[in-house]
Amino acid sequence: MTIKESLNQIKLGKLKFVYFLKGNDSFLHSFFTEKLSQYYFKGSKHQKTLILPDEMNGKEIIGKLFNEDLFSNKELLIIRNPQLIRGKYRDDLIKYCLSPLKSKILILIIDDWFDKSVFTRKISEVTQIVNVQTPFEDEMRLWAKYFFKQEKIT
């Protein structure tokens, strides 16, 4: 699925609580995250958290996913390189993706578009991949037009 298709679904109210971004364009990672935040939070109190598996262990990551906020604040969790989560916690992450909490949106990011690991296959079975590779040259014009329109530049 392209970013455009995914954002159009979000605009139509077809929000998912788990997104799987695959590709190495960091601008598109942050662009998608910001657009999703605008539609999901709509100015309400919220929290965004970046989780890096090489800085947190699997138990802490899974605990963060399943931890409910007493004040029902909406939360956006971003896990970069979730394939680094090992053991039972990797299975717990896949289970979470099947039945996520409605107070949180989880974004999984894997930079390697060509990654064919078992984990990537399992995640792509339970959630749809959003392509965040750097656009090809012919698509760059469309992106430029889009950004000019967004910034009201003629």
mmCIF file with all atom_site columns, C-alpha atoms in Angstrom, residues 16-126:
data_model
loop_
_atom_site.group_PDB
_atom_site.id
_atom_site.type_symbol
_atom_site.label_atom_id
_atom_site.label_alt_id
_atom_site.label_comp_id
_atom_site.label_asym_id
_atom_site.label_entity_id
_atom_site.label_seq_id
_atom_site.pdbx_PDB_ins_code
_atom_site.Cartn_x
_atom_site.Cartn_y
_atom_site.Cartn_z
_atom_site.occupancy
_atom_site.B_iso_or_equiv
_atom_site.pdbx_formal_charge
_atom_site.auth_seq_id
_atom_site.auth_comp_id
_atom_site.auth_asym_id
_atom_site.auth_atom_id
_atom_site.pdbx_PDB_model_num
ATOM 1   C CA . LYS A 1 16  ? -5.949 1.087   11.997 1.00 0.00 ? 16  LYS A CA 1
ATOM 2   C CA . PHE A 1 17  ? -4.190 0.703   15.296 1.00 0.00 ? 17  PHE A CA 1
ATOM 3   C CA . VAL A 1 18  ? -1.067 -0.949  13.835 1.00 0.00 ? 18  VAL A CA 1
ATOM 4   C CA . TYR A 1 19  ? 0.903  0.303   10.820 1.00 0.00 ? 19  TYR A CA 1
ATOM 5   C CA . PHE A 1 20  ? 3.935  -1.407  9.318  1.00 0.00 ? 20  PHE A CA 1
ATOM 6   C CA . LEU A 1 21  ? 6.227  0.989   7.444  1.00 0.00 ? 21  LEU A CA 1
ATOM 7   C CA . LYS A 1 22  ? 8.785  -0.700  5.250  1.00 0.00 ? 22  LYS A CA 1
ATOM 8   C CA . GLY A 1 23  ? 11.461 1.275   3.427  1.00 0.00 ? 23  GLY A CA 1
ATOM 9   C CA . ASN A 1 24  ? 14.415 3.500   4.227  1.00 0.00 ? 24  ASN A CA 1
ATOM 10  C CA . ASP A 1 25  ? 13.165 7.024   3.550  1.00 0.00 ? 25  ASP A CA 1
ATOM 11  C CA . SER A 1 26  ? 13.309 8.745   6.943  1.00 0.00 ? 26  SER A CA 1
ATOM 12  C CA . PHE A 1 27  ? 11.459 11.795  5.603  1.00 0.00 ? 27  PHE A CA 1
ATOM 13  C CA . LEU A 1 28  ? 8.518  9.576   4.618  1.00 0.00 ? 28  LEU A CA 1
ATOM 14  C CA . HIS A 1 29  ? 8.645  7.884   8.041  1.00 0.00 ? 29  HIS A CA 1
ATOM 15  C CA . SER A 1 30  ? 8.218  11.231  9.801  1.00 0.00 ? 30  SER A CA 1
ATOM 16  C CA . PHE A 1 31  ? 5.756  12.542  7.191  1.00 0.00 ? 31  PHE A CA 1
ATOM 17  C CA . PHE A 1 32  ? 3.454  9.540   7.672  1.00 0.00 ? 32  PHE A CA 1
ATOM 18  C CA . THR A 1 33  ? 3.769  9.739   11.449 1.00 0.00 ? 33  THR A CA 1
ATOM 19  C CA . GLU A 1 34  ? 2.911  13.464  11.502 1.00 0.00 ? 34  GLU A CA 1
ATOM 20  C CA . LYS A 1 35  ? -0.095 13.074  9.188  1.00 0.00 ? 35  LYS A CA 1
ATOM 21  C CA . LEU A 1 36  ? -1.376 10.118  11.201 1.00 0.00 ? 36  LEU A CA 1
ATOM 22  C CA . SER A 1 37  ? -0.939 12.135  14.405 1.00 0.00 ? 37  SER A CA 1
ATOM 23  C CA . GLN A 1 38  ? -2.959 15.032  12.991 1.00 0.00 ? 38  GLN A CA 1
ATOM 24  C CA . TYR A 1 39  ? -5.913 12.794  12.155 1.00 0.00 ? 39  TYR A CA 1
ATOM 25  C CA . TYR A 1 40  ? -5.759 10.607  15.254 1.00 0.00 ? 40  TYR A CA 1
ATOM 26  C CA . PHE A 1 41  ? -5.103 13.161  17.978 1.00 0.00 ? 41  PHE A CA 1
ATOM 27  C CA . LYS A 1 42  ? -7.019 16.139  16.497 1.00 0.00 ? 42  LYS A CA 1
ATOM 28  C CA . GLY A 1 43  ? -5.493 18.500  19.047 1.00 0.00 ? 43  GLY A CA 1
ATOM 29  C CA . SER A 1 44  ? -6.212 16.298  22.076 1.00 0.00 ? 44  SER A CA 1
ATOM 30  C CA . LYS A 1 45  ? -3.673 15.510  24.774 1.00 0.00 ? 45  LYS A CA 1
ATOM 31  C CA . HIS A 1 46  ? -1.370 12.766  23.585 1.00 0.00 ? 46  HIS A CA 1
ATOM 32  C CA . GLN A 1 47  ? 2.031  11.198  23.836 1.00 0.00 ? 47  GLN A CA 1
ATOM 33  C CA . LYS A 1 48  ? 4.460  9.996   21.144 1.00 0.00 ? 48  LYS A CA 1
ATOM 34  C CA . THR A 1 49  ? 7.151  7.511   22.079 1.00 0.00 ? 49  THR A CA 1
ATOM 35  C CA . LEU A 1 50  ? 10.031 6.203   19.982 1.00 0.00 ? 50  LEU A CA 1
ATOM 36  C CA . ILE A 1 51  ? 11.143 2.732   21.027 1.00 0.00 ? 51  ILE A CA 1
ATOM 37  C CA . LEU A 1 52  ? 14.490 1.289   19.958 1.00 0.00 ? 52  LEU A CA 1
ATOM 38  C CA . PRO A 1 53  ? 14.952 -2.440  20.715 1.00 0.00 ? 53  PRO A CA 1
ATOM 39  C CA . ASP A 1 54  ? 18.701 -1.995  21.107 1.00 0.00 ? 54  ASP A CA 1
ATOM 40  C CA . GLU A 1 55  ? 18.012 0.449   23.988 1.00 0.00 ? 55  GLU A CA 1
ATOM 41  C CA . MET A 1 56  ? 15.124 -1.411  25.668 1.00 0.00 ? 56  MET A CA 1
ATOM 42  C CA . ASN A 1 57  ? 14.698 -5.122  26.266 1.00 0.00 ? 57  ASN A CA 1
ATOM 43  C CA . GLY A 1 58  ? 11.755 -7.092  24.916 1.00 0.00 ? 58  GLY A CA 1
ATOM 44  C CA . LYS A 1 59  ? 9.998  -7.252  28.298 1.00 0.00 ? 59  LYS A CA 1
ATOM 45  C CA . GLU A 1 60  ? 10.038 -3.445  28.647 1.00 0.00 ? 60  GLU A CA 1
ATOM 46  C CA . ILE A 1 61  ? 8.750  -2.967  25.092 1.00 0.00 ? 61  ILE A CA 1
ATOM 47  C CA . ILE A 1 62  ? 5.863  -5.409  25.496 1.00 0.00 ? 62  ILE A CA 1
ATOM 48  C CA . GLY A 1 63  ? 5.065  -3.898  28.895 1.00 0.00 ? 63  GLY A CA 1
ATOM 49  C CA . LYS A 1 64  ? 4.835  -0.459  27.270 1.00 0.00 ? 64  LYS A CA 1
ATOM 50  C CA . LEU A 1 65  ? 2.456  -1.811  24.611 1.00 0.00 ? 65  LEU A CA 1
ATOM 51  C CA . PHE A 1 66  ? 0.067  -3.485  27.037 1.00 0.00 ? 66  PHE A CA 1
ATOM 52  C CA . ASN A 1 67  ? 0.223  -0.783  29.727 1.00 0.00 ? 67  ASN A CA 1
ATOM 53  C CA . GLU A 1 68  ? -3.096 1.117   29.866 1.00 0.00 ? 68  GLU A CA 1
ATOM 54  C CA . ASP A 1 69  ? -3.101 4.787   30.880 1.00 0.00 ? 69  ASP A CA 1
ATOM 55  C CA . LEU A 1 70  ? -5.427 5.583   33.788 1.00 0.00 ? 70  LEU A CA 1
ATOM 56  C CA . PHE A 1 71  ? -6.318 8.925   32.221 1.00 0.00 ? 71  PHE A CA 1
ATOM 57  C CA . SER A 1 72  ? -7.071 7.423   28.780 1.00 0.00 ? 72  SER A CA 1
ATOM 58  C CA . ASN A 1 73  ? -4.610 9.649   26.947 1.00 0.00 ? 73  ASN A CA 1
ATOM 59  C CA . LYS A 1 74  ? -4.084 8.652   23.363 1.00 0.00 ? 74  LYS A CA 1
ATOM 60  C CA . GLU A 1 75  ? -0.616 7.384   22.603 1.00 0.00 ? 75  GLU A CA 1
ATOM 61  C CA . LEU A 1 76  ? 1.468  6.818   19.490 1.00 0.00 ? 76  LEU A CA 1
ATOM 62  C CA . LEU A 1 77  ? 4.251  4.251   19.819 1.00 0.00 ? 77  LEU A CA 1
ATOM 63  C CA . ILE A 1 78  ? 6.906  3.904   17.140 1.00 0.00 ? 78  ILE A CA 1
ATOM 64  C CA . ILE A 1 79  ? 9.159  0.846   17.179 1.00 0.00 ? 79  ILE A CA 1
ATOM 65  C CA . ARG A 1 80  ? 12.157 1.084   14.853 1.00 0.00 ? 80  ARG A CA 1
ATOM 66  C CA . ASN A 1 81  ? 13.670 -2.240  13.829 1.00 0.00 ? 81  ASN A CA 1
ATOM 67  C CA . PRO A 1 82  ? 11.189 -4.482  15.688 1.00 0.00 ? 82  PRO A CA 1
ATOM 68  C CA . GLN A 1 83  ? 12.925 -7.502  14.150 1.00 0.00 ? 83  GLN A CA 1
ATOM 69  C CA . LEU A 1 84  ? 15.602 -7.008  16.846 1.00 0.00 ? 84  LEU A CA 1
ATOM 70  C CA . ILE A 1 85  ? 13.113 -8.084  19.534 1.00 0.00 ? 85  ILE A CA 1
ATOM 71  C CA . ARG A 1 86  ? 13.947 -11.678 20.418 1.00 0.00 ? 86  ARG A CA 1
ATOM 72  C CA . GLY A 1 87  ? 12.300 -14.766 21.844 1.00 0.00 ? 87  GLY A CA 1
ATOM 73  C CA . LYS A 1 88  ? 8.853  -14.893 23.363 1.00 0.00 ? 88  LYS A CA 1
ATOM 74  C CA . TYR A 1 89  ? 8.571  -11.102 23.244 1.00 0.00 ? 89  TYR A CA 1
ATOM 75  C CA . ARG A 1 90  ? 8.638  -11.211 19.441 1.00 0.00 ? 90  ARG A CA 1
ATOM 76  C CA . ASP A 1 91  ? 5.634  -13.582 19.557 1.00 0.00 ? 91  ASP A CA 1
ATOM 77  C CA . ASP A 1 92  ? 3.943  -11.254 22.061 1.00 0.00 ? 92  ASP A CA 1
ATOM 78  C CA . LEU A 1 93  ? 4.425  -8.347  19.632 1.00 0.00 ? 93  LEU A CA 1
ATOM 79  C CA . ILE A 1 94  ? 2.745  -10.319 16.851 1.00 0.00 ? 94  ILE A CA 1
ATOM 80  C CA . LYS A 1 95  ? -0.130 -11.206 19.218 1.00 0.00 ? 95  LYS A CA 1
ATOM 81  C CA . TYR A 1 96  ? -0.470 -7.519  20.100 1.00 0.00 ? 96  TYR A CA 1
ATOM 82  C CA . CYS A 1 97  ? -0.724 -6.662  16.398 1.00 0.00 ? 97  CYS A CA 1
ATOM 83  C CA . LEU A 1 98  ? -3.640 -9.089  16.085 1.00 0.00 ? 98  LEU A CA 1
ATOM 84  C CA . SER A 1 99  ? -5.522 -7.423  18.933 1.00 0.00 ? 99  SER A CA 1
ATOM 85  C CA . PRO A 1 100 ? -4.135 -3.934  19.678 1.00 0.00 ? 100 PRO A CA 1
ATOM 86  C CA . LEU A 1 101 ? -5.370 -1.572  22.370 1.00 0.00 ? 101 LEU A CA 1
ATOM 87  C CA . LYS A 1 102 ? -7.671 1.132   21.017 1.00 0.00 ? 102 LYS A CA 1
ATOM 88  C CA . SER A 1 103 ? -5.973 3.846   23.068 1.00 0.00 ? 103 SER A CA 1
ATOM 89  C CA . LYS A 1 104 ? -2.678 3.401   21.203 1.00 0.00 ? 104 LYS A CA 1
ATOM 90  C CA . ILE A 1 105 ? -1.455 3.408   17.659 1.00 0.00 ? 105 ILE A CA 1
ATOM 91  C CA . LEU A 1 106 ? 1.616  1.323   16.970 1.00 0.00 ? 106 LEU A CA 1
ATOM 92  C CA . ILE A 1 107 ? 3.918  2.060   14.033 1.00 0.00 ? 107 ILE A CA 1
ATOM 93  C CA . LEU A 1 108 ? 6.518  -0.571  13.214 1.00 0.00 ? 108 LEU A CA 1
ATOM 94  C CA . ILE A 1 109 ? 9.384  0.593   10.991 1.00 0.00 ? 109 ILE A CA 1
ATOM 95  C CA . ILE A 1 110 ? 11.796 -1.665  9.128  1.00 0.00 ? 110 ILE A CA 1
ATOM 96  C CA . ASP A 1 111 ? 14.217 0.219   6.886  1.00 0.00 ? 111 ASP A CA 1
ATOM 97  C CA . ASP A 1 112 ? 15.106 -2.705  4.621  1.00 0.00 ? 112 ASP A CA 1
ATOM 98  C CA . TRP A 1 113 ? 12.400 -3.020  1.941  1.00 0.00 ? 113 TRP A CA 1
ATOM 99  C CA . PHE A 1 114 ? 13.909 -6.325  0.808  1.00 0.00 ? 114 PHE A CA 1
ATOM 100 C CA . ASP A 1 115 ? 13.923 -7.910  4.291  1.00 0.00 ? 115 ASP A CA 1
ATOM 101 C CA . LYS A 1 116 ? 12.352 -11.371 3.981  1.00 0.00 ? 116 LYS A CA 1
ATOM 102 C CA . SER A 1 117 ? 12.886 -12.584 7.548  1.00 0.00 ? 117 SER A CA 1
ATOM 103 C CA . VAL A 1 118 ? 10.373 -14.825 9.297  1.00 0.00 ? 118 VAL A CA 1
ATOM 104 C CA . PHE A 1 119 ? 9.396  -11.930 11.568 1.00 0.00 ? 119 PHE A CA 1
ATOM 105 C CA . THR A 1 120 ? 8.711  -9.608  8.629  1.00 0.00 ? 120 THR A CA 1
ATOM 106 C CA . ARG A 1 121 ? 6.565  -12.249 6.926  1.00 0.00 ? 121 ARG A CA 1
ATOM 107 C CA . LYS A 1 122 ? 4.553  -12.833 10.116 1.00 0.00 ? 122 LYS A CA 1
ATOM 108 C CA . ILE A 1 123 ? 3.982  -9.108  10.703 1.00 0.00 ? 123 ILE A CA 1
ATOM 109 C CA . SER A 1 124 ? 2.953  -8.572  7.071  1.00 0.00 ? 124 SER A CA 1
ATOM 110 C CA . GLU A 1 125 ? 0.381  -11.375 7.476  1.00 0.00 ? 125 GLU A CA 1
ATOM 111 C CA . VAL A 1 126 ? -1.353 -9.561  10.335 1.00 0.00 ? 126 VAL A CA 1
#
